[in-house]
Short mmCIF file of C-alpha atoms in Angstrom, two decimals:
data_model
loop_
_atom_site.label_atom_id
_atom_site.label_comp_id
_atom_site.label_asym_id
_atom_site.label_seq_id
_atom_site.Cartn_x
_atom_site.Cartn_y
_atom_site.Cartn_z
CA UNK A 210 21.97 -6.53 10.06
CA UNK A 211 25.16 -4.05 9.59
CA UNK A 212 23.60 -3.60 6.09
CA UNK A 213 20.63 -2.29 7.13
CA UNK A 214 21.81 -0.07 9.98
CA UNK A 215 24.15 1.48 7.15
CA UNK A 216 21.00 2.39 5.48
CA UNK A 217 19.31 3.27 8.25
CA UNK A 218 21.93 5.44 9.08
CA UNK A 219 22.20 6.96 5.42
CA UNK A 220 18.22 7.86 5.52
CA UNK A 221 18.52 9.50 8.80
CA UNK A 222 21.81 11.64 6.96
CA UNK A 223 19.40 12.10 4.05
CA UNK A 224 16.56 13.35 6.35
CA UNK A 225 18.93 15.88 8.33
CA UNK A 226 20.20 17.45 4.85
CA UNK A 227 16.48 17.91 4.08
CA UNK A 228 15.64 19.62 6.97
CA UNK A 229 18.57 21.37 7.31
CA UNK A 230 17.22 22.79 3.59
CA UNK A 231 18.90 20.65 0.97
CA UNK A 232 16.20 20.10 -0.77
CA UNK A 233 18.34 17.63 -3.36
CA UNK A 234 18.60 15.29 -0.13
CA UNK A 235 14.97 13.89 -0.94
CA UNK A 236 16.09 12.22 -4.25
CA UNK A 237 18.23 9.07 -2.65
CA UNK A 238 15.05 8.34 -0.48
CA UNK A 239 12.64 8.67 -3.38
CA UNK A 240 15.09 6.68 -5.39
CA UNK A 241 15.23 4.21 -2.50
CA UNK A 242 11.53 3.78 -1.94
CA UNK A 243 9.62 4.59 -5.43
CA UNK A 244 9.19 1.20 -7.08
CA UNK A 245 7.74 0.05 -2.88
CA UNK A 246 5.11 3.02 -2.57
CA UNK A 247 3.92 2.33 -6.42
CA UNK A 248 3.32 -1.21 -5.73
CA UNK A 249 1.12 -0.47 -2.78
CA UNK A 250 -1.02 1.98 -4.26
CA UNK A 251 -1.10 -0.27 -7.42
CA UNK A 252 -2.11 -3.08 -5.60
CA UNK A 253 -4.69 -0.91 -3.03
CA UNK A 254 -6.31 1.16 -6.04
CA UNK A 255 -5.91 -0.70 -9.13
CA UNK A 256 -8.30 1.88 -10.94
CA UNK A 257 -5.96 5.36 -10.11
CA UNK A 258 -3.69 6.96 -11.51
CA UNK A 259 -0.80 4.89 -9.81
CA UNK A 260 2.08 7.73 -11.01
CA UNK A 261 -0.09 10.62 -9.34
CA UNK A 262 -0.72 9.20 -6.06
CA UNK A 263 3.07 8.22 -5.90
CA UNK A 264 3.76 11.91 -6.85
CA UNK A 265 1.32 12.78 -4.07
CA UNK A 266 3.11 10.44 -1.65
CA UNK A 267 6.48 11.94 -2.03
CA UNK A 268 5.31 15.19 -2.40
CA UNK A 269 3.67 14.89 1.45
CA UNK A 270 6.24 13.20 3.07
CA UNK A 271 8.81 16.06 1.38
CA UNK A 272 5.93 18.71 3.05
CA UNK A 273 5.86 16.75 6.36
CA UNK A 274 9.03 15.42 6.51
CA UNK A 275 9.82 17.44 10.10
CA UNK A 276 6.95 15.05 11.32
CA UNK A 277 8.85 12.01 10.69
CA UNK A 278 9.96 11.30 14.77
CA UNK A 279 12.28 8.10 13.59
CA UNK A 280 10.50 5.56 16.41
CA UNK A 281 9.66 3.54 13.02
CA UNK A 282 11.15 2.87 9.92
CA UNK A 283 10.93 5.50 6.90
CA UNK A 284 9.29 3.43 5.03
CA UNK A 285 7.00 2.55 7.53
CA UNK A 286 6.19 5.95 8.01
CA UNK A 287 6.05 6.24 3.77
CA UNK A 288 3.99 3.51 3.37
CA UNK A 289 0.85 4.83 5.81
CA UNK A 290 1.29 8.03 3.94
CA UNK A 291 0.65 6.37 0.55
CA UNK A 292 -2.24 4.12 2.16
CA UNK A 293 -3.89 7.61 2.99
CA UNK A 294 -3.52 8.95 0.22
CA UNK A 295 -5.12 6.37 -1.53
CA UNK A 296 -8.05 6.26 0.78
CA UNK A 297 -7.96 10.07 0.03
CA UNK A 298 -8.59 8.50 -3.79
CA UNK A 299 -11.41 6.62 -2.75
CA UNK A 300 -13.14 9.15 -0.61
CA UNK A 301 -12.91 11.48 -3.35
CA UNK A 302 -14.07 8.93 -5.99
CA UNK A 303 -17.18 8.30 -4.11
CA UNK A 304 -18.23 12.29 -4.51
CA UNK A 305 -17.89 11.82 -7.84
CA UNK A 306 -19.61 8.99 -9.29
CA UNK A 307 -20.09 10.17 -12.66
CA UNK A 308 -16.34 10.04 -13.23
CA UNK A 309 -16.01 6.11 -11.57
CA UNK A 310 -15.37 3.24 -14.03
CA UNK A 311 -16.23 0.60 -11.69
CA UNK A 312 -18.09 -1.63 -14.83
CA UNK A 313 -15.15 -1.01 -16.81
CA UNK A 314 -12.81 -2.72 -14.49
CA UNK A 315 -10.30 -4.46 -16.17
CA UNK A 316 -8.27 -6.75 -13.80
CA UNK A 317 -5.09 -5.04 -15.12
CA UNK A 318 -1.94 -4.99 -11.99
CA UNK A 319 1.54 -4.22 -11.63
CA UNK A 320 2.43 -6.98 -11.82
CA UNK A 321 4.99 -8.47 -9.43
CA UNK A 322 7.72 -11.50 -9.12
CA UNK A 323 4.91 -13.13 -6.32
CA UNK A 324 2.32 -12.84 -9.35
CA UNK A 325 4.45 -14.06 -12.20
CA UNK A 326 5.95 -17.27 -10.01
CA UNK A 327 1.59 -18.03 -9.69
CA UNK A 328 1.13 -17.43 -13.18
CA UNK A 329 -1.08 -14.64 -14.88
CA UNK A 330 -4.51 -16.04 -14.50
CA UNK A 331 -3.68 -16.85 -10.93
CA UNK A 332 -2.69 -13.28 -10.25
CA UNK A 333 -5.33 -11.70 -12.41
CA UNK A 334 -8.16 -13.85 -10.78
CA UNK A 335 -6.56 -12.40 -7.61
CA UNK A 336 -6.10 -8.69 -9.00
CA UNK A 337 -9.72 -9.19 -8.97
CA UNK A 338 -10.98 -10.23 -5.75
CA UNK A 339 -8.64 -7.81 -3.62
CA UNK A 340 -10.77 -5.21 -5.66
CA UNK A 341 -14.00 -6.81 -4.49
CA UNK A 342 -12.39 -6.76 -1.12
CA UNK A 343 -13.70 -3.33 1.02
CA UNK A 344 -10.80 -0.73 1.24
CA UNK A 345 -9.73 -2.02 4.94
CA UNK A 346 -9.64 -5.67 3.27
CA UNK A 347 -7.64 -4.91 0.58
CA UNK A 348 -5.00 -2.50 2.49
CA UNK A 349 -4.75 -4.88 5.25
CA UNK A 350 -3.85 -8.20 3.07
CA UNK A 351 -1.40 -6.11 0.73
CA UNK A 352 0.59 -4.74 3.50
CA UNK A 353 0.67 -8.25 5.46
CA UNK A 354 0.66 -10.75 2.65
CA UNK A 355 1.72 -9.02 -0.31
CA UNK A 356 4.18 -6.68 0.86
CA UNK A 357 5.18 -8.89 3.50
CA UNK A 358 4.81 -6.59 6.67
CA UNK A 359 5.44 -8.14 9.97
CA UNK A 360 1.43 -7.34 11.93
CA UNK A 361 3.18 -4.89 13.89
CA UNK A 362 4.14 -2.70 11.24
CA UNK A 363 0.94 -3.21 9.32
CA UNK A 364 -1.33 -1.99 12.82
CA UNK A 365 1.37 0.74 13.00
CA UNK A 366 0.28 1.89 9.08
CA UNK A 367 -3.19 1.41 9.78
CA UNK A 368 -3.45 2.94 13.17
CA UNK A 369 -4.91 -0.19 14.88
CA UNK A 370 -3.85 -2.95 17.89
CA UNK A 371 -1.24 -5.65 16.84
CA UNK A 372 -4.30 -8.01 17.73
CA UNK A 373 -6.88 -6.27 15.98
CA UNK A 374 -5.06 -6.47 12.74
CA UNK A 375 -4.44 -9.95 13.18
CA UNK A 376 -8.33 -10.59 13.28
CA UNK A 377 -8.82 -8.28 10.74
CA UNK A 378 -6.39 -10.52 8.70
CA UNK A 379 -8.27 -13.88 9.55
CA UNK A 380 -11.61 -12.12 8.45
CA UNK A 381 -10.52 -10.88 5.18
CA UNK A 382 -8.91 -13.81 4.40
CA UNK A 383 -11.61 -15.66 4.39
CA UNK A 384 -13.72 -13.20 2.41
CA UNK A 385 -10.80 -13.53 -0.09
CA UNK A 386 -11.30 -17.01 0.09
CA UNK A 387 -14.70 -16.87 -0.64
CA UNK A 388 -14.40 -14.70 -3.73
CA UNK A 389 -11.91 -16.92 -5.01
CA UNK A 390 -14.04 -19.87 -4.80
CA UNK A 391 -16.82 -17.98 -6.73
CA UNK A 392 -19.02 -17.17 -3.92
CA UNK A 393 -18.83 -13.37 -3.97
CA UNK A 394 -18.32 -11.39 -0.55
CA UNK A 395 -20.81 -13.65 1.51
CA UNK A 396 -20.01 -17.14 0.33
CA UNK A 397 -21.57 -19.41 -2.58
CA UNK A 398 -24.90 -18.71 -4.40
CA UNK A 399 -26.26 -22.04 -6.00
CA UNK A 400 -29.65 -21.48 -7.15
#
């Protein structure tokens, strides 16, 4: 606990130097948090540009960083800023359909300890389901399952009830489930 009170107490220094207008203050928290908001957006939006969206991340919460009111944790606050940005992404990819590659899909991940310890076709069958998955699915079980979010900080990212997210959770499971066991989004086909 004193461990992460020190670096609790080190962000919030970090945070004052920024606002007070050192901009070099920002590094230690990118530093801190870079390889975490990477492997959500890798894991949420497979098919972007992974490096950009990071870039875009940082780049907000550098822009916004007065709005930061320190009732959560900074990397709570990080993360929901990297989940919008990647529904930003999406939103944006829809417009454009010409420039989608949704057929060339290629299961490819960042790959994490969770997927090596399952093996690679374990984690690359999963890879793709969660793309199957809607955008709500897919943010929802990375936050809670893959980046191991208690529900309270994963309905504070989202902007949802504690008790909605845990539904949501149960739901999407399943459809992960489903997909898994070869029955697409609404359960088995056998002709």
């Amino acid at each position: 606990m004193e461990d992460q009170d020190h670096g609790d107490d080190e962000e919030r220094a970090w945070i004052a130097r920024c606002l007070a207008g050192d901009k070099t203050a920002f590094r230690p928290l990118v530093a801190r948090y870079a390889r975490m908001v990477h492997s959500v957006i890798a894991r949420l939006a497979p098919e972007a540009d992974v490096d950009d969206l990071a870039q875009q991340t940082f780049l907000a919460a550098f822009e916004h960083l007065d709005q930061y009111r320190q009732a959560s944790r900074f990397s709570t606050w990080l993360c929901q800023i990297a989940v919008n940005k990647v529904r930003d992404e999406q939103r944006a990819a829809r417009r454009r359909p010409e420039l989608r590659g949704d057929d060339d899909y290629d299961g490819r991940y960042e790959e994490g300890p969770e997927d090596q310890a399952l093996g690679r076709e374990h984690g690359r069958r999963l890879a793709v389901a969660l793309a199957q998955l809607g955008a709500g699915d897919r943010e929802l079980l990375v936050l809670k399952y893959v980046m191991e979010e208690g529900f309270e900080t994963v309905a504070e990212i989202l902007g949802t009830s504690v008790g909605t997210a845990k539904v949501r959770a149960l739901r999407a499971r399943e459809r992960l489930r489903r997909i898994l066991n070869g029955g697409g989004m609404y359960g088995r086909r056998d002709a």
